[in-house]
Amino acid sequence: MKLIAVLFLIIGSQAFARPEISIPATVEVSQRPLLRLGDVVVVKGATESLVNKLDAIVIREDARELLISQKLEAKEVLKILKAEMDSDDELRSAKPSFRIPSQVKVEFAKTPVSREEVQRKITNHLAARCNECEYNIVIQSTPTPVSRTWELDLAQLGAKGGFLLPIRDGDSRQIKWISGTIRVSKLTPVTRRLISQGERVTAQDLQMQMVDVTFAKDSGLRIEDANGQLAARALPVGTPVWASDLQREPAAKRGQIVKAIIGDDSFEISANVQAEDTGFVGDAIKVKNLDTQKVMSAVIIEKGVVKLQ
């Protein structure tokens, strides 16, 4: 097996600068005369604006006579990138690192629109929106453009589920469509044991796993978000935990005797008072001094403890 040398170019003094821009040793592209950087790169840790800039950088201006395959030298690509970084403040300030094989084999797809190229571009744009997510893109159908100067419009790209992406077909102004599906996985708390309804959830009960959230019913959580909350329903072993599966326990309940404090770090007085409202940590509630029947305002600072305003 031939060993492919990988060339690293890191701009600036940060050894682990982001984003990271890489090119596979063998890459398939669509049948178009212009070969752009966005056709071949895999991008991690970038903004969507930066991905758009990479999509527009032309590597070769005329590939019409090379539709079987061609080779790119790393030094050729890096020369173009250096020129772009010298002239573009956003690209330069991003301080990207480049992982490029010494030689890249570029293969043209058998169809006018390369499914592999479209998958890469969609993944790059989605990864810019959610760096911690993992995506699985399936292209179901691609059109046959009238001309080879078509452009893919990613402005309407959704975050998950089925999609239709328009291809603007050169000077004819016709619109054709690419169809496919996006599945997304994200680190999500998963139960390590059976948790009964109404039971308090602890950090030891959960572990983070990559979970398919394409059709998740609500937003995901971190383990610290779930720690200490009550299970709103029974949660079997291996169940992903969502916000709607949990219910917060009030830190103070109406009619409950709570500790009220007043003062600062140097001087503090405490007394028992009665909560006139139910609330959670951070909520402002009314409390009553049972000796004087005076009602005061307080903020809940922890369970059973309030600070008088």
Short mmCIF file of C-alpha atoms in Angstrom, two decimals:
data_model
loop_
_atom_site.label_atom_id
_atom_site.label_comp_id
_atom_site.label_asym_id
_atom_site.label_seq_id
_atom_site.Cartn_x
_atom_site.Cartn_y
_atom_site.Cartn_z
CA MET A 1 0.00 0.00 0.00
CA LYS A 2 1.40 3.35 -0.98
CA LEU A 3 1.90 5.65 1.98
CA ILE A 4 0.28 9.04 1.48
CA ALA A 5 2.26 11.86 3.05
CA VAL A 6 0.08 14.37 4.84
CA LEU A 7 1.10 18.00 4.82
CA PHE A 8 0.07 20.24 7.72
CA LEU A 9 -0.06 23.99 7.33
CA ILE A 10 -0.93 25.87 10.49
CA ILE A 11 -1.24 29.60 10.20
CA GLY A 12 -0.28 31.55 13.29
CA SER A 13 1.21 30.36 16.59
CA GLN A 14 -1.68 28.21 17.82
CA ALA A 15 -0.78 24.55 17.34
CA PHE A 16 -4.37 23.42 17.70
CA ALA A 17 -6.04 26.23 15.80
CA ARG A 18 -9.46 25.68 14.34
CA PRO A 19 -11.11 25.22 11.94
CA GLU A 20 -9.59 22.14 10.34
CA ILE A 21 -9.78 21.81 6.56
CA SER A 22 -8.89 18.45 5.04
CA ILE A 23 -9.04 16.75 1.64
CA PRO A 24 -9.39 12.96 1.17
CA ALA A 25 -6.67 11.19 -0.79
CA THR A 26 -9.30 10.20 -3.38
CA VAL A 27 -12.32 12.41 -3.93
CA GLU A 28 -15.28 12.33 -6.32
CA VAL A 29 -16.68 15.54 -7.82
CA SER A 30 -19.44 16.58 -10.21
CA GLN A 31 -18.97 17.07 -13.95
CA ARG A 32 -18.35 20.79 -14.06
CA PRO A 33 -15.66 22.93 -15.73
CA LEU A 34 -14.71 24.78 -12.53
CA LEU A 35 -13.13 22.79 -9.72
CA ARG A 36 -13.64 24.63 -6.42
CA LEU A 37 -12.15 24.01 -3.00
CA GLY A 38 -15.64 23.46 -1.60
CA ASP A 39 -16.07 20.53 -4.01
CA VAL A 40 -13.34 18.48 -2.33
CA VAL A 41 -12.84 19.62 1.29
CA VAL A 42 -14.12 18.29 4.59
CA VAL A 43 -14.44 21.13 7.12
CA LYS A 44 -14.63 20.94 10.92
CA GLY A 45 -14.96 23.74 13.44
CA ALA A 46 -15.75 26.49 10.92
CA THR A 47 -18.51 29.06 10.72
CA GLU A 48 -21.03 28.78 7.90
CA SER A 49 -19.70 32.04 6.49
CA LEU A 50 -16.22 30.54 6.26
CA VAL A 51 -17.59 27.38 4.61
CA ASN A 52 -19.25 29.60 1.99
CA LYS A 53 -15.90 31.27 1.29
CA LEU A 54 -14.22 27.89 0.81
CA ASP A 55 -17.02 26.85 -1.55
CA ALA A 56 -16.17 29.81 -3.81
CA ILE A 57 -12.38 29.34 -4.08
CA VAL A 58 -11.49 28.08 -7.56
CA ILE A 59 -8.70 25.48 -7.73
CA ARG A 60 -8.81 24.77 -11.45
CA GLU A 61 -10.65 26.88 -14.00
CA ASP A 62 -11.14 24.37 -16.81
CA ALA A 63 -11.49 20.64 -16.19
CA ARG A 64 -13.56 19.82 -19.29
CA GLU A 65 -10.84 17.70 -20.88
CA LEU A 66 -10.13 15.79 -17.69
CA LEU A 67 -13.47 14.13 -16.93
CA ILE A 68 -11.95 10.72 -16.19
CA SER A 69 -9.61 11.74 -13.40
CA GLN A 70 -6.89 14.19 -12.47
CA LYS A 71 -4.43 14.79 -9.68
CA LEU A 72 -3.95 17.73 -7.38
CA GLU A 73 -0.64 18.41 -5.71
CA ALA A 74 -0.77 19.67 -2.12
CA LYS A 75 1.63 22.50 -2.93
CA GLU A 76 -0.71 23.67 -5.73
CA VAL A 77 -3.71 23.81 -3.37
CA LEU A 78 -1.75 25.45 -0.56
CA LYS A 79 -0.43 28.13 -2.89
CA ILE A 80 -4.00 29.08 -3.81
CA LEU A 81 -5.05 29.01 -0.16
CA LYS A 82 -2.17 31.23 0.91
CA ALA A 83 -3.11 33.79 -1.73
CA GLU A 84 -6.73 33.72 -0.54
CA MET A 85 -5.71 34.14 3.09
CA ASP A 86 -3.47 37.09 2.22
CA SER A 87 -6.44 38.88 0.66
CA ASP A 88 -9.29 37.79 2.98
CA ASP A 89 -9.42 39.02 6.59
CA GLU A 90 -12.02 36.47 7.74
CA LEU A 91 -10.11 33.50 6.34
CA ARG A 92 -6.83 34.78 7.77
CA SER A 93 -8.23 35.56 11.24
CA ALA A 94 -9.80 32.09 11.47
CA LYS A 95 -6.26 30.63 11.56
CA PRO A 96 -7.27 27.31 10.00
CA SER A 97 -5.12 24.21 9.83
CA PHE A 98 -4.94 22.21 6.61
CA ARG A 99 -4.55 18.44 6.29
CA ILE A 100 -3.85 17.72 2.63
CA PRO A 101 -2.27 14.57 1.16
CA SER A 102 0.80 15.27 -0.94
CA GLN A 103 -1.26 14.16 -3.94
CA VAL A 104 -5.05 14.06 -4.29
CA LYS A 105 -6.76 11.93 -6.93
CA VAL A 106 -9.86 13.71 -8.25
CA GLU A 107 -12.42 11.47 -9.93
CA PHE A 108 -15.40 12.78 -11.87
CA ALA A 109 -18.76 11.15 -11.11
CA LYS A 110 -20.51 9.07 -13.75
CA THR A 111 -23.54 11.33 -13.35
CA PRO A 112 -23.53 15.12 -13.84
CA VAL A 113 -24.15 15.71 -10.13
CA SER A 114 -21.92 13.79 -7.70
CA ARG A 115 -23.81 12.45 -4.72
CA GLU A 116 -20.57 12.26 -2.72
CA GLU A 117 -19.81 15.92 -3.41
CA VAL A 118 -23.31 17.00 -2.38
CA GLN A 119 -23.05 14.94 0.83
CA ARG A 120 -19.73 16.61 1.71
CA LYS A 121 -21.09 20.09 1.10
CA ILE A 122 -24.25 19.50 3.13
CA THR A 123 -22.23 17.96 5.98
CA ASN A 124 -19.80 20.92 6.00
CA HIS A 125 -22.64 23.42 6.29
CA LEU A 126 -24.50 21.46 8.97
CA ALA A 127 -21.32 20.88 10.99
CA ALA A 128 -20.78 24.65 11.01
CA ARG A 129 -24.18 25.01 12.71
CA CYS A 130 -23.64 22.22 15.27
CA ASN A 131 -20.02 21.24 15.81
CA GLU A 132 -20.85 18.50 18.35
CA CYS A 133 -23.42 16.80 16.11
CA GLU A 134 -22.83 13.86 13.77
CA TYR A 135 -24.69 13.73 10.47
CA ASN A 136 -25.66 10.95 8.08
CA ILE A 137 -26.72 12.33 4.69
CA VAL A 138 -28.51 10.12 2.17
CA ILE A 139 -28.99 11.51 -1.34
CA GLN A 140 -32.08 9.89 -2.86
CA SER A 141 -32.08 11.51 -6.30
CA THR A 142 -30.08 14.00 -8.35
CA PRO A 143 -31.22 15.78 -11.55
CA THR A 144 -29.53 16.05 -14.92
CA PRO A 145 -28.82 19.75 -15.49
CA VAL A 146 -29.08 21.17 -19.01
CA SER A 147 -25.66 22.81 -18.70
CA ARG A 148 -22.53 22.12 -16.67
CA THR A 149 -22.51 25.58 -15.11
CA TRP A 150 -25.23 24.78 -12.56
CA GLU A 151 -25.00 25.94 -8.94
CA LEU A 152 -26.24 24.23 -5.78
CA ASP A 153 -28.33 26.50 -3.54
CA LEU A 154 -27.85 25.60 0.15
CA ALA A 155 -29.75 28.59 1.54
CA GLN A 156 -32.86 26.46 2.15
CA LEU A 157 -31.02 23.59 3.83
CA GLY A 158 -32.82 22.38 6.96
CA ALA A 159 -31.18 20.85 10.03
CA LYS A 160 -32.71 17.36 9.83
CA GLY A 161 -35.24 15.14 8.11
CA GLY A 162 -36.15 15.12 4.43
CA PHE A 163 -34.97 17.91 2.15
CA LEU A 164 -35.19 19.28 -1.38
CA LEU A 165 -32.25 21.41 -2.50
CA PRO A 166 -32.52 23.50 -5.68
CA ILE A 167 -29.96 23.41 -8.47
CA ARG A 168 -29.97 26.59 -10.52
CA ASP A 169 -29.24 25.43 -14.05
CA GLY A 170 -26.82 27.93 -15.57
CA ASP A 171 -28.08 30.69 -17.87
CA SER A 172 -31.39 28.90 -18.47
CA ARG A 173 -32.57 29.93 -14.96
CA GLN A 174 -34.28 26.56 -14.61
CA ILE A 175 -34.54 25.05 -11.14
CA LYS A 176 -34.11 21.33 -10.57
CA TRP A 177 -34.02 19.50 -7.29
CA ILE A 178 -31.84 17.17 -5.23
CA SER A 179 -33.79 15.09 -2.70
CA GLY A 180 -32.49 13.33 0.36
CA THR A 181 -32.64 12.89 4.11
CA ILE A 182 -30.55 14.16 7.01
CA ARG A 183 -30.19 12.11 10.18
CA VAL A 184 -28.46 13.78 13.10
CA SER A 185 -26.96 12.29 16.27
CA LYS A 186 -25.94 14.19 19.37
CA LEU A 187 -24.52 13.41 22.81
CA THR A 188 -27.56 12.84 25.05
CA PRO A 189 -28.03 11.54 28.62
CA VAL A 190 -29.07 7.86 28.64
CA THR A 191 -30.27 5.94 31.70
CA ARG A 192 -27.93 3.35 33.24
CA ARG A 193 -30.71 1.77 35.34
CA LEU A 194 -34.48 1.72 35.63
CA ILE A 195 -35.70 5.01 37.08
CA SER A 196 -39.25 4.92 38.42
CA GLN A 197 -41.79 7.72 37.98
CA GLY A 198 -41.32 10.35 40.67
CA GLU A 199 -37.83 9.12 41.58
CA ARG A 200 -35.00 11.62 41.86
CA VAL A 201 -32.45 11.38 39.03
CA THR A 202 -28.75 11.56 39.95
CA ALA A 203 -25.68 12.04 37.78
CA GLN A 204 -24.68 8.41 38.53
CA ASP A 205 -27.91 7.21 36.91
CA LEU A 206 -26.93 8.63 33.51
CA GLN A 207 -24.21 8.41 30.89
CA MET A 208 -23.69 10.45 27.74
CA GLN A 209 -24.10 8.58 24.45
CA MET A 210 -24.51 9.56 20.80
CA VAL A 211 -28.23 9.29 20.12
CA ASP A 212 -30.17 9.79 16.89
CA VAL A 213 -32.12 13.00 17.60
CA THR A 214 -33.60 13.41 14.12
CA PHE A 215 -37.11 12.90 15.45
CA ALA A 216 -36.52 13.86 19.09
CA LYS A 217 -39.62 15.21 20.77
CA ASP A 218 -37.79 18.08 22.48
CA SER A 219 -34.37 19.50 23.24
CA GLY A 220 -31.53 17.46 24.67
CA LEU A 221 -29.94 17.90 28.08
CA ARG A 222 -26.60 17.64 29.83
CA ILE A 223 -26.20 15.31 32.81
CA GLU A 224 -25.88 18.32 35.13
CA ASP A 225 -29.22 19.63 33.83
CA ALA A 226 -30.98 16.40 34.82
CA ASN A 227 -29.18 15.86 38.13
CA GLY A 228 -31.57 16.26 41.07
CA GLN A 229 -34.76 16.46 39.02
CA LEU A 230 -37.66 14.03 39.32
CA ALA A 231 -38.63 11.52 36.64
CA ALA A 232 -41.98 12.48 35.09
CA ARG A 233 -42.41 8.89 33.87
CA ALA A 234 -40.71 5.52 34.23
CA LEU A 235 -37.39 5.48 32.35
CA PRO A 236 -36.12 1.97 31.45
CA VAL A 237 -32.42 1.16 31.13
CA GLY A 238 -30.89 2.67 27.96
CA THR A 239 -33.59 5.31 27.52
CA PRO A 240 -32.54 8.77 26.23
CA VAL A 241 -33.64 11.45 28.67
CA TRP A 242 -35.33 14.59 27.32
CA ALA A 243 -36.47 17.73 29.09
CA SER A 244 -40.11 16.55 29.04
CA ASP A 245 -39.12 13.34 30.89
CA LEU A 246 -38.19 15.34 33.98
CA GLN A 247 -39.94 17.64 36.37
CA ARG A 248 -38.31 20.13 38.66
CA GLU A 249 -38.98 19.85 42.36
CA PRO A 250 -39.96 23.20 43.88
CA ALA A 251 -37.33 24.60 46.22
CA ALA A 252 -40.09 26.19 48.30
CA LYS A 253 -43.81 25.34 48.52
CA ARG A 254 -46.70 27.54 49.59
CA GLY A 255 -47.32 27.08 53.35
CA GLN A 256 -43.85 25.58 53.93
CA ILE A 257 -41.63 26.94 56.70
CA VAL A 258 -38.34 28.08 55.12
CA LYS A 259 -35.19 29.73 56.41
CA ALA A 260 -34.92 33.43 55.55
CA ILE A 261 -31.59 35.22 55.67
CA ILE A 262 -30.67 38.88 55.44
CA GLY A 263 -27.27 40.58 55.37
CA ASP A 264 -23.96 39.98 53.59
CA ASP A 265 -20.79 37.94 54.03
CA SER A 266 -19.73 39.91 57.10
CA PHE A 267 -23.09 40.06 58.89
CA GLU A 268 -26.05 37.71 58.48
CA ILE A 269 -29.29 37.14 60.39
CA SER A 270 -31.63 34.22 59.81
CA ALA A 271 -35.19 33.45 60.86
CA ASN A 272 -37.93 30.99 60.00
CA VAL A 273 -40.74 32.33 57.81
CA GLN A 274 -43.64 30.86 55.87
CA ALA A 275 -43.57 30.69 52.07
CA GLU A 276 -46.64 32.34 50.54
CA ASP A 277 -45.83 31.07 47.01
CA THR A 278 -44.37 27.98 45.37
CA GLY A 279 -41.15 28.50 43.41
CA PHE A 280 -37.81 27.21 42.20
CA VAL A 281 -34.25 28.38 42.86
CA GLY A 282 -33.91 31.92 41.49
CA ASP A 283 -37.61 32.73 41.74
CA ALA A 284 -38.88 35.70 43.75
CA ILE A 285 -41.66 34.76 46.18
CA LYS A 286 -43.60 36.29 49.06
CA VAL A 287 -42.84 35.10 52.61
CA LYS A 288 -44.64 35.84 55.89
CA ASN A 289 -43.19 36.49 59.33
CA LEU A 290 -45.56 34.44 61.52
CA ASP A 291 -44.85 36.56 64.61
CA THR A 292 -45.66 39.93 63.01
CA GLN A 293 -47.79 38.66 60.05
CA LYS A 294 -45.67 40.94 57.85
CA VAL A 295 -45.36 39.80 54.23
CA MET A 296 -41.98 40.37 52.54
CA SER A 297 -40.33 39.65 49.21
CA ALA A 298 -37.51 37.10 48.96
CA VAL A 299 -35.50 35.17 46.39
CA ILE A 300 -35.06 31.40 46.68
CA ILE A 301 -31.31 30.69 46.82
CA GLU A 302 -31.46 26.95 47.58
CA LYS A 303 -33.98 24.36 48.67
CA GLY A 304 -35.79 25.65 51.79
CA VAL A 305 -33.69 28.84 51.94
CA VAL A 306 -34.61 32.34 50.79
CA LYS A 307 -32.86 35.68 50.92
CA LEU A 308 -34.96 38.69 51.90
CA GLN A 309 -35.01 41.57 49.44
#
